[in-house]
Amino acid sequence: MNIKSLLLGSAAALIAVSGARAADAVVVAEPEPAEYVKICDVYGAGYFYIPGTETCLRIGGYIRYDIGVGDVGSFDGATSADHEDGGSNDTFYKHARFSLKTWTGQETELGTLKTYTETRFNFQNNNRDAGGALVDPDGAGPLPAIGSLNPADNSTVSLNFAWIQLGGLRVGKDESAFDTFIGYAGNVIQDTLVPYGGFDTNVVQYYFDAGNGFSAVVSLEEGSGSDTIDSYVPHVVGGVKWTQGWGAVTGVIAYDSNYEEVSGKVRLDVNATDQLSLFIMGGYGSDDNLTDGTWAYPAGGRGFYKPWSGNWAVWGGGTYKFNEKTSFNLQASYDEGKNIGIAANVAYDIVPGFTITAEVDYSHLGDDSVSNWTGISAGDDDAIGGMLRFQRSF
């Protein structure tokens, strides 16, 4: 055998082996076409179509961390018993929250079908005078001046909103139209130093928007806590609003079916300049039954739709925008019980979606107040405190 024959034989063998290996090669399948999420811009930014449906979904929420200091009666402070001697110590009121929100929207032959939910998860200690001395319930003698600890824990998970709306008809868990339709009392953290209405309730309501600035609402409500309806007769709220470029005028009226009382609020909002917006709101309510101590469940002068002291109360304030990042917010409030509330803050957007708010709050317990609403410490008439809030919204 010569060299040429040997080389030809070797080449033939290599070709045969290569062919065998090629026959055993793994064939990679073509990738499936990717199904990308389709953006839905019908209801605003952040919505996308749920795959395979005509329903648009948005997911959002916020993470918040509050650090409060000062008096308990400002809604900012807290106390705790001392671990060593049981005495009362002032301490921080700290509150962390994760709020998860969802919105859906879909067009139907009967109008827009919408839903909204918000669930809040909280970790905190409590805004209360936990470290104060125990109160003797029968007056027979003093109790040891030992309060209780004020532990931070996973305190609450709450369903704040869960409603369905078709056209103007809304049903489900909401906040009372007595507050949502007329608006909250300013852009401050502690806006209820003088309270202006109950919040949590199930509703069956109809909202009408004429499209020319006029809108109206009728809401049948269940209430919550001790203000939950006690029969088949619902609480009833009605409201009308006129909105224009300069601001708005709004009025709401409510019937408390438990105590058979009527309350109302009127509000004026004014956009004074591009930087300055102002509001003033007044409330009035009957209270004969709310102050009647002979009822099996006396209200103590405050109801779901008239939580202020006395017949009337007033709230006012505004917002001034220094620039795109910084705003100053103020609210002052007063009621017939001579209770006073003042809250002021500066809110600064560090970056889009991340805001730090520094607030100072003052509360005064009036001489004619039906009760100590904010929990001002015994022996005091005034409370002052502050809160620093960090919030990332998405």
mmCIF file of C-alpha atoms in Angstrom:
data_model
loop_
_atom_site.group_PDB
_atom_site.id
_atom_site.type_symbol
_atom_site.label_atom_id
_atom_site.label_comp_id
_atom_site.label_asym_id
_atom_site.label_seq_id
_atom_site.Cartn_x
_atom_site.Cartn_y
_atom_site.Cartn_z
ATOM 1 C CA MET A 1 0.000 0.000 0.000
ATOM 2 C CA ASN A 2 1.442 3.369 -0.986
ATOM 3 C CA ILE A 3 1.084 6.718 0.761
ATOM 4 C CA LYS A 4 -1.536 7.989 -1.711
ATOM 5 C CA SER A 5 -3.846 5.031 -1.086
ATOM 6 C CA LEU A 6 -3.489 5.474 2.682
ATOM 7 C CA LEU A 7 -4.464 9.140 2.521
ATOM 8 C CA LEU A 8 -7.496 8.432 0.346
ATOM 9 C CA GLY A 9 -8.709 5.737 2.726
ATOM 10 C CA SER A 10 -8.359 7.970 5.739
ATOM 11 C CA ALA A 11 -10.330 10.759 4.079
ATOM 12 C CA ALA A 12 -13.144 8.376 3.220
ATOM 13 C CA ALA A 13 -13.331 7.188 6.814
ATOM 14 C CA LEU A 14 -13.535 10.755 8.155
ATOM 15 C CA ILE A 15 -16.346 11.593 5.748
ATOM 16 C CA ALA A 16 -18.310 8.541 6.886
ATOM 17 C CA VAL A 17 -17.936 9.365 10.579
ATOM 18 C CA SER A 18 -18.916 12.995 9.993
ATOM 19 C CA GLY A 19 -22.018 11.887 8.129
ATOM 20 C CA ALA A 20 -23.041 9.609 10.986
ATOM 21 C CA ARG A 21 -22.666 12.375 13.533
ATOM 22 C CA ALA A 22 -24.648 14.770 11.354
ATOM 23 C CA ALA A 23 -27.503 12.299 11.301
ATOM 24 C CA ASP A 24 -27.583 12.359 15.110
ATOM 25 C CA ALA A 25 -27.524 16.226 15.433
ATOM 26 C CA VAL A 26 -30.247 17.876 17.570
ATOM 27 C CA VAL A 27 -32.608 20.054 15.554
ATOM 28 C CA VAL A 28 -33.496 23.287 17.419
ATOM 29 C CA ALA A 29 -37.163 24.265 16.988
ATOM 30 C CA GLU A 30 -38.059 27.708 15.766
ATOM 31 C CA PRO A 31 -39.100 29.965 18.693
ATOM 32 C CA GLU A 32 -42.788 30.666 19.170
ATOM 33 C CA PRO A 33 -43.816 34.197 18.244
ATOM 34 C CA ALA A 34 -43.608 36.336 21.404
ATOM 35 C CA GLU A 35 -46.909 37.731 22.698
ATOM 36 C CA TYR A 36 -46.019 41.164 23.994
ATOM 37 C CA VAL A 37 -48.229 43.126 26.392
ATOM 38 C CA LYS A 38 -50.359 45.583 24.438
ATOM 39 C CA ILE A 39 -50.548 49.112 25.809
ATOM 40 C CA CYS A 40 -54.027 50.526 26.520
ATOM 41 C CA ASP A 41 -54.127 54.327 26.457
ATOM 42 C CA VAL A 42 -57.904 54.759 26.632
ATOM 43 C CA TYR A 43 -57.993 55.373 30.418
ATOM 44 C CA GLY A 44 -54.660 57.115 30.883
ATOM 45 C CA ALA A 45 -51.045 56.146 31.437
ATOM 46 C CA GLY A 46 -50.051 52.784 32.914
ATOM 47 C CA TYR A 47 -52.846 50.601 31.535
ATOM 48 C CA PHE A 48 -52.309 47.474 29.454
ATOM 49 C CA TYR A 49 -54.634 44.896 27.930
ATOM 50 C CA ILE A 50 -55.021 41.644 29.839
ATOM 51 C CA PRO A 51 -53.965 39.093 27.162
ATOM 52 C CA GLY A 52 -56.922 37.563 25.371
ATOM 53 C CA THR A 53 -59.422 40.146 26.648
ATOM 54 C CA GLU A 54 -60.620 43.666 25.943
ATOM 55 C CA THR A 55 -60.075 44.619 29.599
ATOM 56 C CA CYS A 56 -57.431 47.212 30.443
ATOM 57 C CA LEU A 57 -55.556 46.803 33.728
ATOM 58 C CA ARG A 58 -53.334 49.128 35.729
ATOM 59 C CA ILE A 59 -51.375 48.145 38.842
ATOM 60 C CA GLY A 60 -49.977 50.756 41.206
ATOM 61 C CA GLY A 61 -49.725 51.864 44.796
ATOM 62 C CA TYR A 62 -47.231 53.361 47.202
ATOM 63 C CA ILE A 63 -44.767 52.557 49.968
ATOM 64 C CA ARG A 64 -44.818 55.014 52.863
ATOM 65 C CA TYR A 65 -42.805 55.543 56.025
ATOM 66 C CA ASP A 66 -43.933 58.050 58.677
ATOM 67 C CA ILE A 67 -41.887 59.279 61.650
ATOM 68 C CA GLY A 68 -43.982 61.201 64.174
ATOM 69 C CA VAL A 69 -42.896 63.071 67.301
ATOM 70 C CA GLY A 70 -44.595 65.287 69.863
ATOM 71 C CA ASP A 71 -47.838 65.123 71.790
ATOM 72 C CA VAL A 72 -50.301 62.279 71.325
ATOM 73 C CA GLY A 73 -53.139 64.784 70.853
ATOM 74 C CA SER A 74 -51.584 66.132 67.649
ATOM 75 C CA PHE A 75 -51.988 62.663 66.068
ATOM 76 C CA ASP A 76 -48.189 62.594 65.681
ATOM 77 C CA GLY A 77 -46.771 61.331 68.988
ATOM 78 C CA ALA A 78 -46.925 58.281 71.231
ATOM 79 C CA THR A 79 -45.977 57.120 74.700
ATOM 80 C CA SER A 80 -44.867 53.765 76.069
ATOM 81 C CA ALA A 81 -44.298 52.294 79.511
ATOM 82 C CA ASP A 82 -40.657 52.090 80.562
ATOM 83 C CA HIS A 83 -39.353 48.509 80.701
ATOM 84 C CA GLU A 84 -37.445 49.114 83.940
ATOM 85 C CA ASP A 85 -39.763 51.081 86.222
ATOM 86 C CA GLY A 86 -43.074 51.171 84.340
ATOM 87 C CA GLY A 87 -43.045 54.956 84.009
ATOM 88 C CA SER A 88 -44.303 56.739 80.937
ATOM 89 C CA ASN A 89 -41.882 57.692 78.153
ATOM 90 C CA ASP A 90 -42.530 59.846 75.111
ATOM 91 C CA THR A 91 -41.548 57.947 71.990
ATOM 92 C CA PHE A 92 -41.786 57.983 68.216
ATOM 93 C CA TYR A 93 -44.972 57.133 66.388
ATOM 94 C CA LYS A 94 -43.670 55.195 63.391
ATOM 95 C CA HIS A 95 -45.782 53.773 60.628
ATOM 96 C CA ALA A 96 -44.783 51.817 57.516
ATOM 97 C CA ARG A 97 -47.361 51.004 54.847
ATOM 98 C CA PHE A 98 -47.538 49.177 51.537
ATOM 99 C CA SER A 99 -50.615 50.091 49.525
ATOM 100 C CA LEU A 100 -51.512 47.954 46.504
ATOM 101 C CA LYS A 101 -53.973 49.429 43.988
ATOM 102 C CA THR A 102 -55.608 48.061 40.853
ATOM 103 C CA TRP A 103 -57.766 49.711 38.212
ATOM 104 C CA THR A 104 -59.604 48.062 35.317
ATOM 105 C CA GLY A 105 -61.619 49.496 32.456
ATOM 106 C CA GLN A 106 -63.574 48.092 29.543
ATOM 107 C CA GLU A 107 -66.011 49.612 27.080
ATOM 108 C CA THR A 108 -69.427 47.925 26.856
ATOM 109 C CA GLU A 109 -72.760 48.632 25.198
ATOM 110 C CA LEU A 110 -73.992 49.984 28.576
ATOM 111 C CA GLY A 111 -71.030 52.299 29.131
ATOM 112 C CA THR A 112 -67.597 51.986 30.677
ATOM 113 C CA LEU A 113 -67.160 49.080 33.091
ATOM 114 C CA LYS A 114 -64.590 49.999 35.763
ATOM 115 C CA THR A 115 -63.251 48.578 39.008
ATOM 116 C CA TYR A 116 -60.908 49.920 41.653
ATOM 117 C CA THR A 117 -59.286 48.240 44.643
ATOM 118 C CA GLU A 118 -56.857 49.323 47.326
ATOM 119 C CA THR A 119 -55.441 47.076 50.039
ATOM 120 C CA ARG A 120 -53.159 48.459 52.756
ATOM 121 C CA PHE A 121 -50.585 46.512 54.774
ATOM 122 C CA ASN A 122 -49.290 48.269 57.912
ATOM 123 C CA PHE A 123 -46.465 47.838 60.406
ATOM 124 C CA GLN A 124 -46.481 50.322 63.273
ATOM 125 C CA ASN A 125 -46.767 51.173 66.928
ATOM 126 C CA ASN A 126 -49.762 53.313 67.913
ATOM 127 C CA ASN A 127 -50.591 57.003 68.241
ATOM 128 C CA ARG A 128 -51.837 56.669 71.817
ATOM 129 C CA ASP A 129 -50.900 57.441 75.392
ATOM 130 C CA ALA A 130 -49.953 53.840 76.153
ATOM 131 C CA GLY A 131 -47.504 54.736 78.903
ATOM 132 C CA GLY A 132 -49.944 56.852 80.905
ATOM 133 C CA ALA A 133 -51.197 55.741 84.304
ATOM 134 C CA LEU A 134 -54.113 53.358 84.358
ATOM 135 C CA VAL A 135 -57.479 54.966 85.105
ATOM 136 C CA ASP A 136 -59.457 53.748 88.096
ATOM 137 C CA PRO A 137 -62.760 52.533 86.600
ATOM 138 C CA ASP A 138 -64.907 52.880 89.757
ATOM 139 C CA GLY A 139 -63.209 55.711 91.646
ATOM 140 C CA ALA A 140 -62.557 53.540 94.697
ATOM 141 C CA GLY A 141 -58.870 54.377 94.819
ATOM 142 C CA PRO A 142 -55.755 55.062 92.789
ATOM 143 C CA LEU A 143 -54.216 52.364 90.636
ATOM 144 C CA PRO A 144 -50.467 51.926 90.188
ATOM 145 C CA ALA A 145 -49.046 54.447 87.727
ATOM 146 C CA ILE A 146 -48.040 51.767 85.264
ATOM 147 C CA GLY A 147 -49.189 51.976 81.687
ATOM 148 C CA SER A 148 -48.537 49.525 78.884
ATOM 149 C CA LEU A 149 -45.909 48.995 76.245
ATOM 150 C CA ASN A 150 -46.506 50.360 72.769
ATOM 151 C CA PRO A 151 -45.185 47.584 70.551
ATOM 152 C CA ALA A 152 -44.657 47.871 66.804
ATOM 153 C CA ASP A 153 -46.129 44.983 64.859
ATOM 154 C CA ASN A 154 -47.987 43.979 61.739
ATOM 155 C CA SER A 155 -51.081 45.654 63.062
ATOM 156 C CA THR A 156 -53.628 45.794 60.279
ATOM 157 C CA VAL A 157 -54.468 44.749 56.758
ATOM 158 C CA SER A 158 -57.391 46.756 55.442
ATOM 159 C CA LEU A 159 -59.530 46.680 52.313
ATOM 160 C CA ASN A 160 -60.035 50.380 51.714
ATOM 161 C CA PHE A 161 -61.632 50.234 48.271
ATOM 162 C CA ALA A 162 -63.214 47.448 46.224
ATOM 163 C CA TRP A 163 -65.935 48.736 43.919
ATOM 164 C CA ILE A 164 -67.460 48.015 40.511
ATOM 165 C CA GLN A 165 -68.875 50.781 38.334
ATOM 166 C CA LEU A 166 -70.900 50.481 35.129
ATOM 167 C CA GLY A 167 -71.685 53.830 33.592
ATOM 168 C CA GLY A 168 -72.710 55.978 36.566
ATOM 169 C CA LEU A 169 -73.726 53.089 38.860
ATOM 170 C CA ARG A 170 -71.197 52.090 41.524
ATOM 171 C CA VAL A 171 -71.465 49.282 44.104
ATOM 172 C CA GLY A 172 -68.999 47.945 46.662
ATOM 173 C CA LYS A 173 -66.563 49.169 49.293
ATOM 174 C CA ASP A 174 -65.753 52.865 49.056
ATOM 175 C CA GLU A 175 -65.433 55.971 51.193
ATOM 176 C CA SER A 176 -68.568 57.975 51.858
ATOM 177 C CA ALA A 177 -69.694 60.366 49.129
ATOM 178 C CA PHE A 178 -70.125 62.862 51.975
ATOM 179 C CA ASP A 179 -66.303 63.157 51.799
ATOM 180 C CA THR A 180 -65.202 61.954 48.366
ATOM 181 C CA PHE A 181 -67.663 64.018 46.315
ATOM 182 C CA ILE A 182 -67.023 67.323 48.089
ATOM 183 C CA GLY A 183 -63.322 66.629 48.686
ATOM 184 C CA TYR A 184 -60.976 66.056 51.598
ATOM 185 C CA ALA A 185 -59.950 68.903 53.889
ATOM 186 C CA GLY A 186 -56.678 69.982 52.307
ATOM 187 C CA ASN A 187 -53.348 68.475 51.270
ATOM 188 C CA VAL A 188 -52.090 67.935 54.808
ATOM 189 C CA ILE A 189 -51.374 64.655 56.576
ATOM 190 C CA GLN A 190 -53.486 65.346 59.686
ATOM 191 C CA ASP A 191 -56.627 66.732 58.050
ATOM 192 C CA THR A 192 -59.038 65.418 60.722
ATOM 193 C CA LEU A 193 -57.894 67.378 63.804
ATOM 194 C CA VAL A 194 -61.449 68.668 63.539
ATOM 195 C CA PRO A 195 -63.206 65.755 61.807
ATOM 196 C CA TYR A 196 -65.398 66.334 58.758
ATOM 197 C CA GLY A 197 -67.054 62.958 58.082
ATOM 198 C CA GLY A 198 -66.955 59.196 58.390
ATOM 199 C CA PHE A 199 -65.128 57.289 55.691
ATOM 200 C CA ASP A 200 -65.372 53.488 55.312
ATOM 201 C CA THR A 201 -68.668 52.167 53.980
ATOM 202 C CA ASN A 202 -70.302 49.906 51.434
ATOM 203 C CA VAL A 203 -72.223 51.900 48.844
ATOM 204 C CA VAL A 204 -74.834 51.688 46.134
ATOM 205 C CA GLN A 205 -74.551 55.026 44.359
ATOM 206 C CA TYR A 206 -75.215 56.755 41.076
ATOM 207 C CA TYR A 207 -72.981 59.491 39.705
ATOM 208 C CA PHE A 208 -74.195 61.868 36.989
ATOM 209 C CA ASP A 209 -71.895 64.070 34.897
ATOM 210 C CA ALA A 210 -73.602 66.452 32.477
ATOM 211 C CA GLY A 211 -70.329 67.191 30.686
ATOM 212 C CA ASN A 212 -70.635 70.961 31.089
ATOM 213 C CA GLY A 213 -69.234 71.243 34.616
ATOM 214 C CA PHE A 214 -72.383 70.105 36.459
ATOM 215 C CA SER A 215 -72.307 66.774 38.297
ATOM 216 C CA ALA A 216 -74.378 65.081 40.978
ATOM 217 C CA VAL A 217 -74.375 61.963 43.142
ATOM 218 C CA VAL A 218 -76.863 59.918 45.175
ATOM 219 C CA SER A 219 -75.379 57.322 47.512
ATOM 220 C CA LEU A 220 -77.025 54.674 49.719
ATOM 221 C CA GLU A 221 -74.512 53.769 52.412
ATOM 222 C CA GLU A 222 -74.049 51.183 55.156
ATOM 223 C CA GLY A 223 -71.631 53.042 57.420
ATOM 224 C CA SER A 224 -69.059 51.202 59.518
ATOM 225 C CA GLY A 225 -68.229 50.373 63.132
ATOM 226 C CA SER A 226 -70.874 51.562 65.565
ATOM 227 C CA ASP A 227 -72.353 53.703 62.768
ATOM 228 C CA THR A 228 -73.321 50.661 60.658
ATOM 229 C CA ILE A 229 -77.029 50.762 59.823
ATOM 230 C CA ASP A 230 -79.217 48.882 62.303
ATOM 231 C CA SER A 231 -82.097 48.075 59.910
ATOM 232 C CA TYR A 232 -82.908 47.856 56.191
ATOM 233 C CA VAL A 233 -82.997 51.657 56.015
ATOM 234 C CA PRO A 234 -79.683 52.945 54.599
ATOM 235 C CA HIS A 235 -77.850 56.147 55.278
ATOM 236 C CA VAL A 236 -78.453 58.481 52.318
ATOM 237 C CA VAL A 237 -76.068 61.041 50.801
ATOM 238 C CA GLY A 238 -76.782 63.447 47.945
ATOM 239 C CA GLY A 239 -74.541 66.041 46.346
ATOM 240 C CA VAL A 240 -74.267 68.561 43.502
ATOM 241 C CA LYS A 241 -71.179 70.266 42.056
ATOM 242 C CA TRP A 242 -70.407 73.030 39.563
ATOM 243 C CA THR A 243 -66.829 72.936 38.228
ATOM 244 C CA GLN A 244 -65.198 75.521 35.978
ATOM 245 C CA GLY A 245 -61.673 76.667 35.220
ATOM 246 C CA TRP A 246 -61.664 79.054 38.171
ATOM 247 C CA GLY A 247 -62.583 76.321 40.687
ATOM 248 C CA ALA A 248 -65.775 74.692 41.967
ATOM 249 C CA VAL A 249 -68.806 75.026 44.238
ATOM 250 C CA THR A 250 -70.021 71.829 45.903
ATOM 251 C CA GLY A 251 -72.743 70.866 48.353
ATOM 252 C CA VAL A 252 -73.565 67.550 50.035
ATOM 253 C CA ILE A 253 -76.315 66.505 52.431
ATOM 254 C CA ALA A 254 -76.607 63.286 54.439
ATOM 255 C CA TYR A 255 -79.272 61.463 56.443
ATOM 256 C CA ASP A 256 -78.117 59.257 59.344
ATOM 257 C CA SER A 257 -80.714 56.486 59.505
ATOM 258 C CA ASN A 258 -79.604 55.257 62.946
ATOM 259 C CA TYR A 259 -79.990 58.556 64.812
ATOM 260 C CA GLU A 260 -82.381 60.181 62.307
ATOM 261 C CA GLU A 261 -80.258 63.309 61.962
ATOM 262 C CA VAL A 262 -79.329 65.413 58.911
ATOM 263 C CA SER A 263 -75.963 66.998 58.137
ATOM 264 C CA GLY A 264 -74.625 69.028 55.238
ATOM 265 C CA LYS A 265 -71.461 70.660 53.936
ATOM 266 C CA VAL A 266 -70.795 73.335 51.318
ATOM 267 C CA ARG A 267 -67.420 74.088 49.780
ATOM 268 C CA LEU A 268 -65.799 76.703 47.567
ATOM 269 C CA ASP A 269 -62.563 75.925 45.699
ATOM 270 C CA VAL A 270 -60.719 78.752 43.944
ATOM 271 C CA ASN A 271 -57.719 78.503 41.627
ATOM 272 C CA ALA A 272 -56.409 81.972 42.463
ATOM 273 C CA THR A 273 -53.303 81.675 40.268
ATOM 274 C CA ASP A 274 -51.354 78.911 38.561
ATOM 275 C CA GLN A 275 -49.419 78.523 41.819
ATOM 276 C CA LEU A 276 -52.094 79.183 44.479
ATOM 277 C CA SER A 277 -55.294 77.212 45.145
ATOM 278 C CA LEU A 278 -57.606 77.914 48.081
ATOM 279 C CA PHE A 279 -60.647 76.265 49.663
ATOM 280 C CA ILE A 280 -63.157 76.902 52.426
ATOM 281 C CA MET A 281 -65.716 74.352 53.648
ATOM 282 C CA GLY A 282 -68.477 74.674 56.217
ATOM 283 C CA GLY A 283 -70.558 71.980 57.864
ATOM 284 C CA TYR A 284 -73.824 72.016 59.808
ATOM 285 C CA GLY A 285 -75.774 69.169 61.362
ATOM 286 C CA SER A 286 -78.671 68.541 63.715
ATOM 287 C CA ASP A 287 -77.728 66.694 66.901
ATOM 288 C CA ASP A 288 -80.713 66.319 69.231
ATOM 289 C CA ASN A 289 -80.555 62.527 69.090
ATOM 290 C CA LEU A 290 -76.761 62.441 68.886
ATOM 291 C CA THR A 291 -76.556 64.170 72.271
ATOM 292 C CA ASP A 292 -79.380 62.199 73.924
ATOM 293 C CA GLY A 293 -77.784 60.075 76.633
ATOM 294 C CA THR A 294 -80.923 57.992 77.191
ATOM 295 C CA TRP A 295 -80.474 56.000 73.966
ATOM 296 C CA ALA A 296 -79.390 52.369 74.371
ATOM 297 C CA TYR A 297 -76.314 53.234 72.287
ATOM 298 C CA PRO A 298 -75.718 56.963 72.821
ATOM 299 C CA ALA A 299 -73.627 58.714 70.178
ATOM 300 C CA GLY A 300 -71.935 61.121 72.564
ATOM 301 C CA GLY A 301 -72.637 64.105 70.319
ATOM 302 C CA ARG A 302 -70.763 62.819 67.260
ATOM 303 C CA GLY A 303 -72.182 60.866 64.305
ATOM 304 C CA PHE A 304 -71.013 59.354 61.029
ATOM 305 C CA TYR A 305 -71.966 62.501 59.089
ATOM 306 C CA LYS A 306 -71.546 65.023 61.922
ATOM 307 C CA PRO A 307 -68.374 63.994 63.732
ATOM 308 C CA TRP A 308 -67.486 67.549 64.729
ATOM 309 C CA SER A 309 -68.483 68.964 68.129
ATOM 310 C CA GLY A 310 -71.664 71.056 68.184
ATOM 311 C CA ASN A 311 -73.838 71.937 65.229
ATOM 312 C CA TRP A 312 -71.334 73.647 62.968
ATOM 313 C CA ALA A 313 -67.699 73.549 61.887
ATOM 314 C CA VAL A 314 -65.476 75.211 59.304
ATOM 315 C CA TRP A 315 -62.284 74.197 57.478
ATOM 316 C CA GLY A 316 -60.087 76.262 55.188
ATOM 317 C CA GLY A 317 -56.671 76.302 53.612
ATOM 318 C CA GLY A 318 -54.746 76.049 50.414
ATOM 319 C CA THR A 319 -51.692 74.996 48.459
ATOM 320 C CA TYR A 320 -48.927 77.186 47.057
ATOM 321 C CA LYS A 321 -46.567 75.641 44.494
ATOM 322 C CA PHE A 322 -43.135 77.248 44.637
ATOM 323 C CA ASN A 323 -41.995 75.227 41.626
ATOM 324 C CA GLU A 324 -42.531 71.835 40.012
ATOM 325 C CA LYS A 325 -40.955 70.049 42.965
ATOM 326 C CA THR A 326 -41.956 72.029 46.069
ATOM 327 C CA SER A 327 -45.328 72.984 47.550
ATOM 328 C CA PHE A 328 -46.589 74.473 50.812
ATOM 329 C CA ASN A 329 -49.905 73.214 52.241
ATOM 330 C CA LEU A 330 -51.984 74.699 55.053
ATOM 331 C CA GLN A 331 -55.263 73.783 56.742
ATOM 332 C CA ALA A 332 -57.052 75.366 59.700
ATOM 333 C CA SER A 333 -60.276 74.117 61.301
ATOM 334 C CA TYR A 334 -62.694 75.114 64.071
ATOM 335 C CA ASP A 335 -66.037 73.870 65.425
ATOM 336 C CA GLU A 336 -68.792 75.019 67.780
ATOM 337 C CA GLY A 337 -67.164 73.110 70.623
ATOM 338 C CA LYS A 338 -64.239 75.577 70.303
ATOM 339 C CA ASN A 339 -61.866 72.867 69.096
ATOM 340 C CA ILE A 340 -59.039 74.130 66.885
ATOM 341 C CA GLY A 341 -56.835 72.284 64.429
ATOM 342 C CA ILE A 342 -53.942 73.700 62.395
ATOM 343 C CA ALA A 343 -51.697 71.692 60.058
ATOM 344 C CA ALA A 344 -48.964 72.961 57.743
ATOM 345 C CA ASN A 345 -46.382 71.148 55.654
ATOM 346 C CA VAL A 346 -43.827 71.438 52.900
ATOM 347 C CA ALA A 347 -43.816 68.635 50.320
ATOM 348 C CA TYR A 348 -40.748 68.139 48.119
ATOM 349 C CA ASP A 349 -40.462 65.741 45.164
ATOM 350 C CA ILE A 350 -36.872 64.487 45.268
ATOM 351 C CA VAL A 351 -37.387 62.650 41.982
ATOM 352 C CA PRO A 352 -40.633 61.825 40.159
ATOM 353 C CA GLY A 353 -42.607 59.427 42.338
ATOM 354 C CA PHE A 354 -40.615 59.978 45.551
ATOM 355 C CA THR A 355 -41.867 62.710 47.913
ATOM 356 C CA ILE A 356 -40.737 63.838 51.362
ATOM 357 C CA THR A 357 -43.248 65.820 53.440
ATOM 358 C CA ALA A 358 -42.425 67.637 56.687
ATOM 359 C CA GLU A 359 -45.512 68.671 58.694
ATOM 360 C CA VAL A 360 -46.240 70.509 61.951
ATOM 361 C CA ASP A 361 -49.630 70.034 63.663
ATOM 362 C CA TYR A 362 -51.452 71.842 66.470
ATOM 363 C CA SER A 363 -54.654 70.830 68.251
ATOM 364 C CA HIS A 364 -56.654 72.628 70.951
ATOM 365 C CA LEU A 365 -59.365 70.987 73.077
ATOM 366 C CA GLY A 366 -62.279 73.400 73.300
ATOM 367 C CA ASP A 367 -64.057 74.258 76.532
ATOM 368 C CA ASP A 368 -67.418 73.240 75.032
ATOM 369 C CA SER A 369 -66.260 70.107 73.233
ATOM 370 C CA VAL A 370 -68.497 67.038 73.577
ATOM 371 C CA SER A 371 -65.388 64.832 73.785
ATOM 372 C CA ASN A 372 -61.606 64.762 73.511
ATOM 373 C CA TRP A 373 -61.430 63.823 69.816
ATOM 374 C CA THR A 374 -57.650 63.808 69.328
ATOM 375 C CA GLY A 375 -56.791 62.305 72.719
ATOM 376 C CA ILE A 376 -55.028 65.298 74.268
ATOM 377 C CA SER A 377 -53.371 64.173 77.506
ATOM 378 C CA ALA A 378 -55.285 64.657 80.753
ATOM 379 C CA GLY A 379 -54.678 68.075 82.265
ATOM 380 C CA ASP A 380 -53.700 69.649 78.950
ATOM 381 C CA ASP A 381 -55.735 71.672 76.484
ATOM 382 C CA ASP A 382 -53.174 71.877 73.685
ATOM 383 C CA ALA A 383 -51.046 69.471 71.698
ATOM 384 C CA ILE A 384 -48.307 70.015 69.147
ATOM 385 C CA GLY A 385 -46.306 67.573 67.090
ATOM 386 C CA GLY A 386 -44.690 66.914 63.785
ATOM 387 C CA MET A 387 -44.358 64.222 61.177
ATOM 388 C CA LEU A 388 -41.828 63.398 58.483
ATOM 389 C CA ARG A 389 -43.231 61.301 55.642
ATOM 390 C CA PHE A 390 -41.336 59.437 52.935
ATOM 391 C CA GLN A 391 -43.522 58.140 50.099
ATOM 392 C CA ARG A 392 -42.690 56.297 46.897
ATOM 393 C CA SER A 393 -45.716 56.190 44.605
ATOM 394 C CA PHE A 394 -45.906 54.018 41.501
#
